[in-house]
Amino acid sequence: AADQDLPIVSFGSLMTEGVTLSRRGQHDKALSCFNDALKLRAGDKHCLITRSKCFLKLGDAENSLKDAEASLQTDQTFCEGLYQKAEALYTMGDFEFALVFYHRGRRLRPDLQKFQLGINKAEEAILNCIGNPSSVKLESKEELCFVSRQAESKKANQKQQNKPKDQKDLKEMKKKSPKTERQLLGELYADKVFLEKLLKDEDLMQSSTRQGTKVMDLVLGGISYLNQRRDFWQQQKPIYARVYERKLLQQGRKQNKKQKPSNISRSIAKNMEDVELLLASGSAEESCRKAERLLKRIQACSENEVPNKNELIGNLHSYIGNAQLAMGQMEAALRSHKMDLDCARQNSLTDAVSRALDNIGHVYAQIGKFQQAINTWEERIPLAQSSLEKAWLFHEIGWCYLKLNKAEEAQDYGQKSLQSADEEGDVEWQLQATMLVAQAQVKLKDYRSAILNFERALEKAKLVPSEAAQNDII
C-alpha cells in the first residue's frame, strides 16, 4: 500500500540497525551496518566510535584502535574517542599508553566515572607487570598514534628476542606452573603442550615446509604467541577483580578463603568474555548454556566473594535474553530482559535500566505487541543521553503508533524525532523523521501537508545522497 512505511536505506537507519544488533550481541552483523553507514558518511566520528566498540567486541583491537584514532582527527577533545582509544590500547596490553588517554579524558570530563575506572584498572595492570608504579615512565607526546606505537612495540620485541635469558628470566619461567598455565590459557593449554612435545622431535624440527619455512620457527612462533596470551591474562585486571580486591582490602584478608580473589575474578571475567564472544560469533545456543551455568555459579557466591554480584547477574540475564532472541525464543527472551530490568532497578544501575528497557521494547516490537513496545520505550525517554539517541527513540515509538493506526500520535512523535535530529544536525534522521510525519499525514488524509513533507524528505535524500531513497519518495 502507498501509505506503508518505505524501505529507506540511509545513514541513520543503518546506524540504528547496527546499534540494535550490537546490543543483541550480533556484532558481526552490526559491523556490516556500520561499514555501510560509513560509505554514506565517511569519517563520521559517532559512527567510527560505534564501529570501534564493535571491533573490540569481536576481538579485533587493532582496527578498534584505528577507528578510535580516526574519530579524534577532527576533534582532539572528543571524549568518546579518547575513552575508546584508551580501551583499545588497554585490551592490546599497552597499559601505559591507555593510562595517558584515560587521564586526558578525565581532565576533560571529570564527571564521567568511566575515565576514573579506566585509570584504576590501567594502574593496577601496570603494577602487575612491573611491581612498582613509580618506575613507569609515560610518553608525554601530544599524539601517540597507532603507527608509531606499533613501531616502538616492534623494536621492543626485537630487543627482547636478541637479549639472552638471564637467571632472573629463567626463574620467572619456572614460576609458571602447569596448573597456573592451564587456568590462564584454558583450551589453548593443550595446544601449548602439543607444540612443546613437537620441539623434542629433532628430525621434524630440522625439516622445512614447501614454502621454505623451518618447522622449528613455526612451532617456536606458536609457543611464543601462547606465552604472550598467558602473560596478558596474568597482567590483566578487569573491573570485577578491581572491585573485589578493593572491598577485600577494606575488610581485611580472611585466612579461610577457599579461592584467591584474583582467581575468582579472572575466572568470572574470562567466562563473561566467552559468553559474549560465542554470541557475537553466532553460537547463540552455546552462549546461552554457558551464561546460565555462570549465572548459577555467581548466584551461589556471597557478596563478600563477588562484590558486584548484582551487576553481573543483570549482565548475564541480558546476554541470555539476547541469545534467546537470536534463537527465536521470544517469550523466554522477554522474561530474561525483564529480570535484567528488575535487577537494574533494585540496584540503581541507570545504564543497565536503559539497556533492559531498550531490549524489552525491541522484543515487544518484533512479536507485534506495539503498545507494550511504546510503553517501554516511553519509559526510557528520560534516560536518553543525546539528541541523536532521542531522534531514533522517538522515531521507533512513532513507527509503532503508525502500526497501530494511531496517526496523530505517530505524527507527534515524528515531529519530536525531527526536532531532535535538527538539534543534532543529522540529515539522515531528519529524513527518517520527515518520512514518518508524511506517512502519518497520509493516514490522517492531510494530503497537502503530506506532499510538502515528502518534498522535504526528497531534498534530504538528495543531500545524503541516496538514489534509492529518492525513487521511493517519488
Short mmCIF file of C-alpha atoms in Angstrom, two decimals:
data_model
loop_
_atom_site.label_atom_id
_atom_site.label_comp_id
_atom_site.label_asym_id
_atom_site.label_seq_id
_atom_site.Cartn_x
_atom_site.Cartn_y
_atom_site.Cartn_z
CA ALA A 1 0.00 0.00 0.00
CA ALA A 2 1.16 3.53 -0.72
CA ASP A 3 0.85 4.57 2.92
CA GLN A 4 3.08 1.80 4.26
CA ASP A 5 6.49 2.76 5.65
CA LEU A 6 9.04 2.96 2.88
CA PRO A 7 12.30 0.96 2.98
CA ILE A 8 14.84 3.78 3.04
CA VAL A 9 18.46 2.73 3.38
CA SER A 10 20.21 5.74 4.91
CA PHE A 11 22.98 6.57 7.34
CA GLY A 12 20.51 6.96 10.19
CA SER A 13 18.69 3.70 9.57
CA LEU A 14 21.97 1.80 9.21
CA MET A 15 23.24 3.28 12.48
CA THR A 16 20.04 2.33 14.28
CA GLU A 17 20.10 -1.20 12.93
CA GLY A 18 23.79 -1.57 13.79
CA VAL A 19 23.34 -0.34 17.37
CA THR A 20 20.34 -2.63 17.84
CA LEU A 21 22.22 -5.67 16.51
CA SER A 22 25.24 -4.85 18.65
CA ARG A 23 23.11 -4.60 21.78
CA ARG A 24 21.71 -8.03 20.97
CA GLY A 25 25.23 -9.43 20.70
CA GLN A 26 25.16 -9.82 16.90
CA HIS A 27 28.38 -7.84 16.47
CA ASP A 28 29.34 -9.34 13.11
CA LYS A 29 26.05 -8.21 11.55
CA ALA A 30 26.31 -4.84 13.30
CA LEU A 31 29.79 -4.35 11.80
CA SER A 32 28.36 -4.72 8.30
CA CYS A 33 25.80 -1.97 9.06
CA PHE A 34 28.49 0.41 10.36
CA ASN A 35 30.66 -0.28 7.29
CA ASP A 36 27.74 0.63 5.00
CA ALA A 37 26.93 3.70 7.10
CA LEU A 38 30.50 5.00 6.77
CA LYS A 39 30.26 4.61 2.99
CA LEU A 40 27.40 7.12 3.11
CA ARG A 41 29.10 9.46 5.56
CA ALA A 42 32.85 8.89 5.60
CA GLY A 43 34.65 9.96 8.75
CA ASP A 44 31.55 10.42 10.92
CA LYS A 45 33.06 10.33 14.42
CA HIS A 46 29.99 8.85 16.12
CA CYS A 47 29.81 6.01 13.62
CA LEU A 48 33.57 5.42 13.91
CA ILE A 49 33.20 5.05 17.69
CA THR A 50 30.31 2.58 17.41
CA ARG A 51 32.30 0.55 14.88
CA SER A 52 35.35 0.73 17.14
CA LYS A 53 33.32 -0.75 20.00
CA CYS A 54 32.05 -3.42 17.64
CA PHE A 55 35.60 -4.35 16.58
CA LEU A 56 36.59 -4.61 20.24
CA LYS A 57 33.67 -6.96 20.97
CA LEU A 58 34.83 -9.13 18.06
CA GLY A 59 38.38 -9.25 19.45
CA ASP A 60 39.90 -7.02 16.74
CA ALA A 61 41.62 -4.46 18.96
CA GLU A 62 43.89 -3.10 16.20
CA ASN A 63 41.02 -2.00 13.95
CA SER A 64 39.20 -0.74 17.05
CA LEU A 65 42.19 1.49 17.79
CA LYS A 66 42.36 2.77 14.19
CA ASP A 67 38.69 3.81 14.29
CA ALA A 68 39.12 5.50 17.67
CA GLU A 69 42.09 7.48 16.37
CA ALA A 70 40.19 8.41 13.20
CA SER A 71 37.35 9.82 15.34
CA LEU A 72 39.86 12.16 17.02
CA GLN A 73 41.34 13.60 13.80
CA THR A 74 38.89 16.47 13.57
CA ASP A 75 38.28 16.89 17.32
CA GLN A 76 41.07 16.09 19.77
CA THR A 77 38.69 16.76 22.70
CA PHE A 78 36.08 14.20 21.61
CA CYS A 79 35.75 12.37 24.94
CA GLU A 80 34.16 9.21 23.50
CA GLY A 81 37.07 8.91 21.09
CA LEU A 82 39.60 9.33 23.91
CA TYR A 83 37.87 6.70 26.01
CA GLN A 84 37.60 4.23 23.15
CA LYS A 85 41.26 4.74 22.23
CA ALA A 86 42.22 4.04 25.84
CA GLU A 87 40.02 0.92 25.92
CA ALA A 88 41.57 -0.43 22.72
CA LEU A 89 45.11 0.20 23.98
CA TYR A 90 44.27 -1.46 27.29
CA THR A 91 42.86 -4.52 25.53
CA MET A 92 46.05 -4.77 23.46
CA GLY A 93 48.09 -4.77 26.68
CA ASP A 94 49.53 -1.26 26.17
CA PHE A 95 48.55 -0.23 29.68
CA GLU A 96 50.90 2.79 29.93
CA PHE A 97 49.56 4.41 26.74
CA ALA A 98 45.99 3.57 27.79
CA LEU A 99 46.61 5.38 31.09
CA VAL A 100 47.64 8.54 29.19
CA PHE A 101 44.30 8.71 27.41
CA TYR A 102 42.21 7.77 30.46
CA HIS A 103 43.86 10.74 32.24
CA ARG A 104 43.32 13.03 29.25
CA GLY A 105 39.64 12.09 29.15
CA ARG A 106 39.21 12.63 32.89
CA ARG A 107 40.70 16.13 32.65
CA LEU A 108 38.11 16.99 30.00
CA ARG A 109 35.17 15.22 31.64
CA PRO A 110 35.80 14.70 35.39
CA ASP A 111 32.08 13.97 35.80
CA LEU A 112 32.32 10.71 33.81
CA GLN A 113 33.19 7.90 36.21
CA LYS A 114 34.35 5.57 33.43
CA PHE A 115 37.59 7.53 32.99
CA GLN A 116 38.46 7.10 36.68
CA LEU A 117 37.65 3.39 36.48
CA GLY A 118 39.91 3.18 33.43
CA ILE A 119 42.74 4.87 35.33
CA ASN A 120 42.31 2.41 38.20
CA LYS A 121 42.45 -0.71 36.04
CA ALA A 122 45.36 0.56 33.91
CA GLU A 123 47.41 1.46 37.01
CA GLU A 124 46.74 -1.95 38.54
CA ALA A 125 47.68 -3.70 35.31
CA ILE A 126 50.96 -1.76 35.23
CA LEU A 127 51.57 -2.67 38.86
CA ASN A 128 51.10 -6.34 37.98
CA CYS A 129 53.62 -6.01 35.15
CA ILE A 130 56.46 -4.19 36.89
CA GLY A 131 55.73 -4.33 40.59
CA ASN A 132 56.19 -0.61 41.25
CA PRO A 133 54.17 2.12 39.50
CA SER A 134 56.77 4.77 40.34
CA SER A 135 59.16 3.17 37.84
CA VAL A 136 56.76 3.62 34.93
CA LYS A 137 57.79 6.37 32.52
CA LEU A 138 54.91 7.54 30.33
CA GLU A 139 55.35 9.22 26.98
CA SER A 140 54.30 12.87 27.02
CA LYS A 141 53.86 13.25 23.27
CA GLU A 142 50.83 15.16 22.07
CA GLU A 143 49.92 12.29 19.75
CA LEU A 144 50.59 8.63 20.41
CA CYS A 145 49.41 7.32 17.09
CA PHE A 146 48.85 3.73 16.06
CA VAL A 147 51.77 3.51 13.63
CA SER A 148 54.42 4.91 15.98
CA ARG A 149 53.14 2.78 18.84
CA GLN A 150 53.35 -0.34 16.70
CA ALA A 151 56.88 0.57 15.59
CA GLU A 152 58.01 1.03 19.19
CA SER A 153 56.42 -2.25 20.15
CA LYS A 154 58.21 -3.99 17.28
CA LYS A 155 61.59 -2.55 18.34
CA ALA A 156 60.99 -3.66 21.92
CA ASN A 157 60.16 -7.16 20.74
CA GLN A 158 63.33 -7.32 18.64
CA LYS A 159 65.43 -6.24 21.60
CA GLN A 160 63.76 -8.84 23.76
CA GLN A 161 64.42 -11.59 21.21
CA ASN A 162 68.10 -10.63 20.88
CA LYS A 163 68.63 -10.40 24.64
CA PRO A 164 69.97 -13.62 26.18
CA LYS A 165 67.98 -15.14 29.03
CA ASP A 166 69.50 -14.27 32.38
CA GLN A 167 68.96 -16.11 35.65
CA LYS A 168 66.04 -13.86 36.58
CA ASP A 169 64.21 -14.65 33.32
CA LEU A 170 64.73 -18.38 33.82
CA LYS A 171 63.46 -18.09 37.36
CA GLU A 172 60.34 -16.30 36.13
CA MET A 173 59.69 -19.06 33.56
CA LYS A 174 59.91 -21.70 36.24
CA LYS A 175 57.31 -19.90 38.32
CA LYS A 176 54.62 -20.66 35.71
CA SER A 177 53.32 -23.97 36.94
CA PRO A 178 51.25 -26.22 34.62
CA LYS A 179 48.23 -25.60 36.85
CA THR A 180 48.59 -21.82 36.52
CA GLU A 181 49.10 -22.03 32.76
CA ARG A 182 46.08 -24.28 32.38
CA GLN A 183 43.91 -21.73 34.22
CA LEU A 184 45.24 -18.81 32.19
CA LEU A 185 45.18 -20.41 28.73
CA GLY A 186 42.05 -22.56 29.09
CA GLU A 187 41.50 -24.65 25.95
CA LEU A 188 44.73 -23.29 24.42
CA TYR A 189 46.80 -25.07 27.10
CA ALA A 190 46.51 -28.39 25.24
CA ASP A 191 47.87 -26.69 22.10
CA LYS A 192 50.89 -25.39 24.02
CA VAL A 193 51.61 -28.86 25.44
CA PHE A 194 51.36 -30.32 21.91
CA LEU A 195 53.78 -27.75 20.46
CA GLU A 196 56.26 -28.32 23.28
CA LYS A 197 56.18 -32.07 22.55
CA LEU A 198 56.92 -31.36 18.89
CA LEU A 199 60.08 -29.50 19.90
CA LYS A 200 61.52 -32.78 21.19
CA ASP A 201 61.30 -34.34 17.71
CA GLU A 202 64.69 -33.25 16.34
CA ASP A 203 64.13 -34.63 12.81
CA LEU A 204 60.84 -32.77 12.46
CA MET A 205 62.34 -29.54 13.79
CA GLN A 206 65.10 -29.61 11.13
CA SER A 207 62.62 -30.06 8.28
CA SER A 208 61.00 -27.27 6.27
CA THR A 209 57.61 -26.59 4.68
CA ARG A 210 57.07 -26.35 0.92
CA GLN A 211 57.37 -22.58 1.20
CA GLY A 212 60.81 -22.98 2.80
CA THR A 213 59.83 -22.05 6.35
CA LYS A 214 61.52 -24.09 9.06
CA VAL A 215 59.10 -26.15 11.16
CA MET A 216 61.05 -25.14 14.25
CA ASP A 217 60.37 -21.46 13.56
CA LEU A 218 56.65 -22.13 13.19
CA VAL A 219 56.50 -24.13 16.42
CA LEU A 220 58.51 -21.56 18.38
CA GLY A 221 56.31 -18.80 16.97
CA GLY A 222 53.19 -20.62 18.17
CA ILE A 223 54.62 -21.15 21.64
CA SER A 224 55.71 -17.50 21.81
CA TYR A 225 52.21 -16.35 20.92
CA LEU A 226 50.64 -18.58 23.60
CA ASN A 227 53.14 -17.32 26.16
CA GLN A 228 52.17 -13.74 25.30
CA ARG A 229 48.49 -14.57 25.81
CA ARG A 230 49.32 -16.26 29.11
CA ASP A 231 51.25 -13.21 30.32
CA PHE A 232 48.50 -10.87 29.15
CA TRP A 233 45.87 -12.71 31.17
CA GLN A 234 48.24 -12.78 34.13
CA GLN A 235 48.64 -8.99 33.92
CA GLN A 236 45.11 -8.01 33.07
CA LYS A 237 42.83 -6.94 35.89
CA PRO A 238 39.24 -6.32 34.72
CA ILE A 239 36.65 -4.39 36.70
CA TYR A 240 35.43 -7.50 38.51
CA ALA A 241 38.87 -8.02 40.07
CA ARG A 242 39.32 -4.35 40.94
CA VAL A 243 36.00 -4.04 42.77
CA TYR A 244 36.56 -7.31 44.58
CA GLU A 245 40.07 -6.54 45.75
CA ARG A 246 39.14 -3.03 46.88
CA LYS A 247 36.47 -4.43 49.17
CA LEU A 248 38.83 -7.15 50.35
CA LEU A 249 41.40 -4.57 51.47
CA GLN A 250 38.73 -2.69 53.38
CA GLN A 251 37.51 -5.78 55.20
CA GLY A 252 40.93 -7.33 55.83
CA ARG A 253 42.18 -10.62 54.46
CA LYS A 254 40.47 -13.74 55.73
CA GLN A 255 42.51 -16.89 56.13
CA ASN A 256 39.70 -19.29 55.38
CA LYS A 257 39.18 -18.20 51.77
CA LYS A 258 38.94 -21.31 49.59
CA GLN A 259 39.96 -19.48 46.43
CA LYS A 260 42.13 -16.42 45.92
CA PRO A 261 40.31 -13.22 44.86
CA SER A 262 42.36 -12.84 41.68
CA ASN A 263 41.46 -16.40 40.63
CA ILE A 264 37.74 -15.82 41.21
CA SER A 265 37.69 -12.52 39.35
CA ARG A 266 39.83 -13.80 36.48
CA SER A 267 37.63 -16.85 36.08
CA ILE A 268 34.46 -14.74 36.02
CA ALA A 269 35.95 -12.24 33.57
CA LYS A 270 37.07 -14.96 31.15
CA ASN A 271 33.69 -16.69 31.30
CA MET A 272 31.85 -13.41 30.69
CA GLU A 273 34.07 -12.76 27.68
CA ASP A 274 33.45 -16.28 26.37
CA VAL A 275 29.68 -15.78 26.65
CA GLU A 276 29.87 -12.54 24.67
CA LEU A 277 32.22 -13.91 22.00
CA LEU A 278 30.08 -17.01 21.47
CA LEU A 279 27.01 -14.82 20.96
CA ALA A 280 28.92 -12.50 18.61
CA SER A 281 30.12 -15.45 16.52
CA GLY A 282 26.57 -16.77 16.05
CA SER A 283 26.73 -19.61 18.60
CA ALA A 284 23.64 -18.40 20.48
CA GLU A 285 22.71 -21.78 21.94
CA GLU A 286 26.17 -22.47 23.35
CA SER A 287 26.43 -18.88 24.63
CA CYS A 288 23.09 -19.27 26.40
CA ARG A 289 24.13 -22.53 28.09
CA LYS A 290 27.43 -21.07 29.27
CA ALA A 291 25.71 -17.93 30.57
CA GLU A 292 23.15 -19.97 32.50
CA ARG A 293 25.91 -22.06 34.13
CA LEU A 294 27.84 -18.92 35.06
CA LEU A 295 24.66 -17.32 36.43
CA LYS A 296 24.07 -20.26 38.81
CA ARG A 297 27.69 -20.09 39.94
CA ILE A 298 27.56 -16.35 40.70
CA GLN A 299 24.17 -16.65 42.44
CA ALA A 300 25.72 -19.22 44.78
CA CYS A 301 28.51 -16.79 45.76
CA SER A 302 28.24 -14.35 48.66
CA GLU A 303 28.51 -10.56 48.41
CA ASN A 304 31.96 -10.79 50.01
CA GLU A 305 33.18 -13.21 47.34
CA VAL A 306 31.75 -11.22 44.42
CA PRO A 307 31.10 -7.58 45.46
CA ASN A 308 29.50 -6.60 42.12
CA LYS A 309 27.36 -9.74 42.14
CA ASN A 310 24.07 -7.99 41.24
CA GLU A 311 25.60 -6.13 38.31
CA LEU A 312 26.99 -9.39 36.91
CA ILE A 313 23.65 -11.16 37.37
CA GLY A 314 21.91 -8.40 35.39
CA ASN A 315 24.51 -8.60 32.61
CA LEU A 316 24.02 -12.36 32.36
CA HIS A 317 20.23 -12.05 32.17
CA SER A 318 20.79 -9.59 29.30
CA TYR A 319 23.17 -11.97 27.48
CA ILE A 320 20.76 -14.88 27.96
CA GLY A 321 17.87 -12.75 26.65
CA ASN A 322 19.85 -11.75 23.55
CA ALA A 323 20.80 -15.37 22.91
CA GLN A 324 17.17 -16.49 23.29
CA LEU A 325 16.08 -13.75 20.89
CA ALA A 326 18.65 -14.96 18.34
CA MET A 327 17.21 -18.48 18.71
CA GLY A 328 13.65 -17.20 18.18
CA GLN A 329 12.57 -17.87 21.78
CA MET A 330 10.67 -14.59 22.13
CA GLU A 331 8.77 -15.23 25.38
CA ALA A 332 11.89 -16.56 27.10
CA ALA A 333 13.88 -13.55 25.86
CA LEU A 334 11.23 -11.22 27.26
CA ARG A 335 11.41 -12.90 30.68
CA SER A 336 15.21 -12.67 30.74
CA HIS A 337 15.28 -8.97 29.83
CA LYS A 338 12.60 -8.25 32.46
CA MET A 339 14.80 -9.97 35.07
CA ASP A 340 17.66 -7.74 33.90
CA LEU A 341 15.38 -4.71 34.38
CA ASP A 342 14.31 -5.78 37.88
CA CYS A 343 17.93 -6.33 38.90
CA ALA A 344 18.97 -2.94 37.48
CA ARG A 345 16.19 -1.08 39.29
CA GLN A 346 16.81 -2.79 42.62
CA ASN A 347 20.47 -1.78 42.47
CA SER A 348 20.02 1.69 40.89
CA LEU A 349 22.08 0.84 37.79
CA THR A 350 20.98 3.53 35.31
CA ASP A 351 22.84 2.22 32.26
CA ALA A 352 21.51 -1.27 32.87
CA VAL A 353 17.93 0.07 33.19
CA SER A 354 18.35 1.81 29.83
CA ARG A 355 19.76 -1.36 28.24
CA ALA A 356 16.95 -3.55 29.58
CA LEU A 357 14.18 -1.17 28.50
CA ASP A 358 15.70 -0.97 25.03
CA ASN A 359 15.82 -4.77 24.70
CA ILE A 360 12.31 -5.28 26.07
CA GLY A 361 10.94 -2.71 23.61
CA HIS A 362 12.61 -4.46 20.67
CA VAL A 363 11.21 -7.85 21.69
CA TYR A 364 7.70 -6.43 22.01
CA ALA A 365 8.01 -4.77 18.60
CA GLN A 366 9.24 -7.99 16.98
CA ILE A 367 6.29 -10.03 18.27
CA GLY A 368 3.81 -7.36 17.20
CA LYS A 369 2.92 -6.04 20.67
CA PHE A 370 3.37 -2.44 19.58
CA GLN A 371 1.57 -0.77 22.50
CA GLN A 372 3.77 -2.59 25.01
CA ALA A 373 6.82 -1.55 22.98
CA ILE A 374 5.61 2.06 23.08
CA ASN A 375 5.06 1.96 26.85
CA THR A 376 8.54 0.53 27.38
CA TRP A 377 10.33 2.99 25.12
CA GLU A 378 8.42 5.97 26.53
CA GLU A 379 9.71 4.96 29.96
CA ARG A 380 13.23 5.02 28.50
CA ILE A 381 13.00 8.58 27.09
CA PRO A 382 14.31 10.35 30.27
CA LEU A 383 17.39 8.08 30.15
CA ALA A 384 18.39 9.12 26.61
CA GLN A 385 21.74 10.93 26.78
CA SER A 386 21.92 12.67 23.40
CA SER A 387 19.72 14.27 20.77
CA LEU A 388 20.70 11.53 18.30
CA GLU A 389 19.54 8.84 20.71
CA LYS A 390 16.26 10.69 21.22
CA ALA A 391 15.81 11.04 17.46
CA TRP A 392 15.81 7.29 16.84
CA LEU A 393 13.88 6.54 20.06
CA PHE A 394 11.08 8.97 19.12
CA HIS A 395 11.09 7.53 15.60
CA GLU A 396 10.69 3.95 16.87
CA ILE A 397 7.79 4.98 19.11
CA GLY A 398 6.16 6.88 16.24
CA TRP A 399 6.63 3.89 13.93
CA CYS A 400 4.82 1.67 16.46
CA TYR A 401 1.95 4.17 16.66
CA LEU A 402 1.76 4.10 12.85
CA LYS A 403 1.48 0.29 13.00
CA LEU A 404 -1.41 0.69 15.46
CA ASN A 405 -3.11 3.14 13.04
CA LYS A 406 -2.82 5.94 15.62
CA ALA A 407 -1.78 8.52 13.09
CA GLU A 408 -1.98 11.62 15.31
CA GLU A 409 0.38 10.11 17.89
CA ALA A 410 2.67 8.92 15.09
CA GLN A 411 2.76 12.44 13.64
CA ASP A 412 3.50 13.92 17.07
CA TYR A 413 6.45 11.58 17.72
CA GLY A 414 7.67 12.06 14.15
CA GLN A 415 7.86 15.80 14.80
CA LYS A 416 9.69 15.19 18.10
CA SER A 417 12.14 12.96 16.26
CA LEU A 418 12.65 15.67 13.63
CA GLN A 419 13.30 18.29 16.33
CA SER A 420 15.96 16.09 17.96
CA ALA A 421 17.51 15.34 14.57
CA ASP A 422 17.64 19.10 13.86
CA GLU A 423 19.38 19.69 17.21
CA GLU A 424 21.98 17.06 16.29
CA GLY A 425 22.23 18.30 12.69
CA ASP A 426 21.79 14.72 11.45
CA VAL A 427 20.45 14.75 7.88
CA GLU A 428 19.63 11.02 7.80
CA TRP A 429 17.45 11.18 10.89
CA GLN A 430 15.87 14.38 9.60
CA LEU A 431 14.96 12.32 6.52
CA GLN A 432 13.59 9.40 8.56
CA ALA A 433 11.54 11.67 10.85
CA THR A 434 10.15 13.70 7.94
CA MET A 435 9.08 10.48 6.21
CA LEU A 436 7.32 9.30 9.38
CA VAL A 437 5.44 12.61 9.66
CA ALA A 438 4.43 12.42 5.98
CA GLN A 439 3.19 8.82 6.31
CA ALA A 440 1.14 9.78 9.38
CA GLN A 441 -0.37 12.71 7.47
CA VAL A 442 -1.39 10.37 4.65
CA LYS A 443 -3.32 8.28 7.18
CA LEU A 444 -4.88 11.49 8.53
CA LYS A 445 -5.84 12.37 4.93
CA ASP A 446 -3.93 15.64 5.25
CA TYR A 447 -2.60 15.16 1.74
CA ARG A 448 -1.38 18.73 1.18
CA SER A 449 0.88 18.57 4.29
CA ALA A 450 1.96 15.04 3.37
CA ILE A 451 3.07 16.19 -0.11
CA LEU A 452 5.05 19.08 1.40
CA ASN A 453 6.82 16.72 3.81
CA PHE A 454 7.52 14.16 1.08
CA GLU A 455 9.11 17.00 -0.92
CA ARG A 456 11.20 17.99 2.11
CA ALA A 457 12.22 14.35 2.52
CA LEU A 458 13.22 14.26 -1.13
CA GLU A 459 15.53 17.24 -0.59
CA LYS A 460 17.08 15.48 2.42
CA ALA A 461 17.54 12.30 0.35
CA LYS A 462 19.46 14.33 -2.26
CA LEU A 463 21.79 15.59 0.49
CA VAL A 464 22.64 12.08 1.75
CA PRO A 465 22.74 11.25 -1.23
CA SER A 466 20.57 8.17 -1.74
CA GLU A 467 19.14 7.43 -5.17
CA ALA A 468 17.10 4.51 -3.80
CA ALA A 469 15.51 6.76 -1.16
CA GLN A 470 14.74 9.41 -3.79
CA ASN A 471 12.98 6.84 -6.00
CA ASP A 472 10.95 5.51 -3.07
CA ILE A 473 9.82 9.01 -2.05
CA ILE A 474 8.89 9.97 -5.64
#
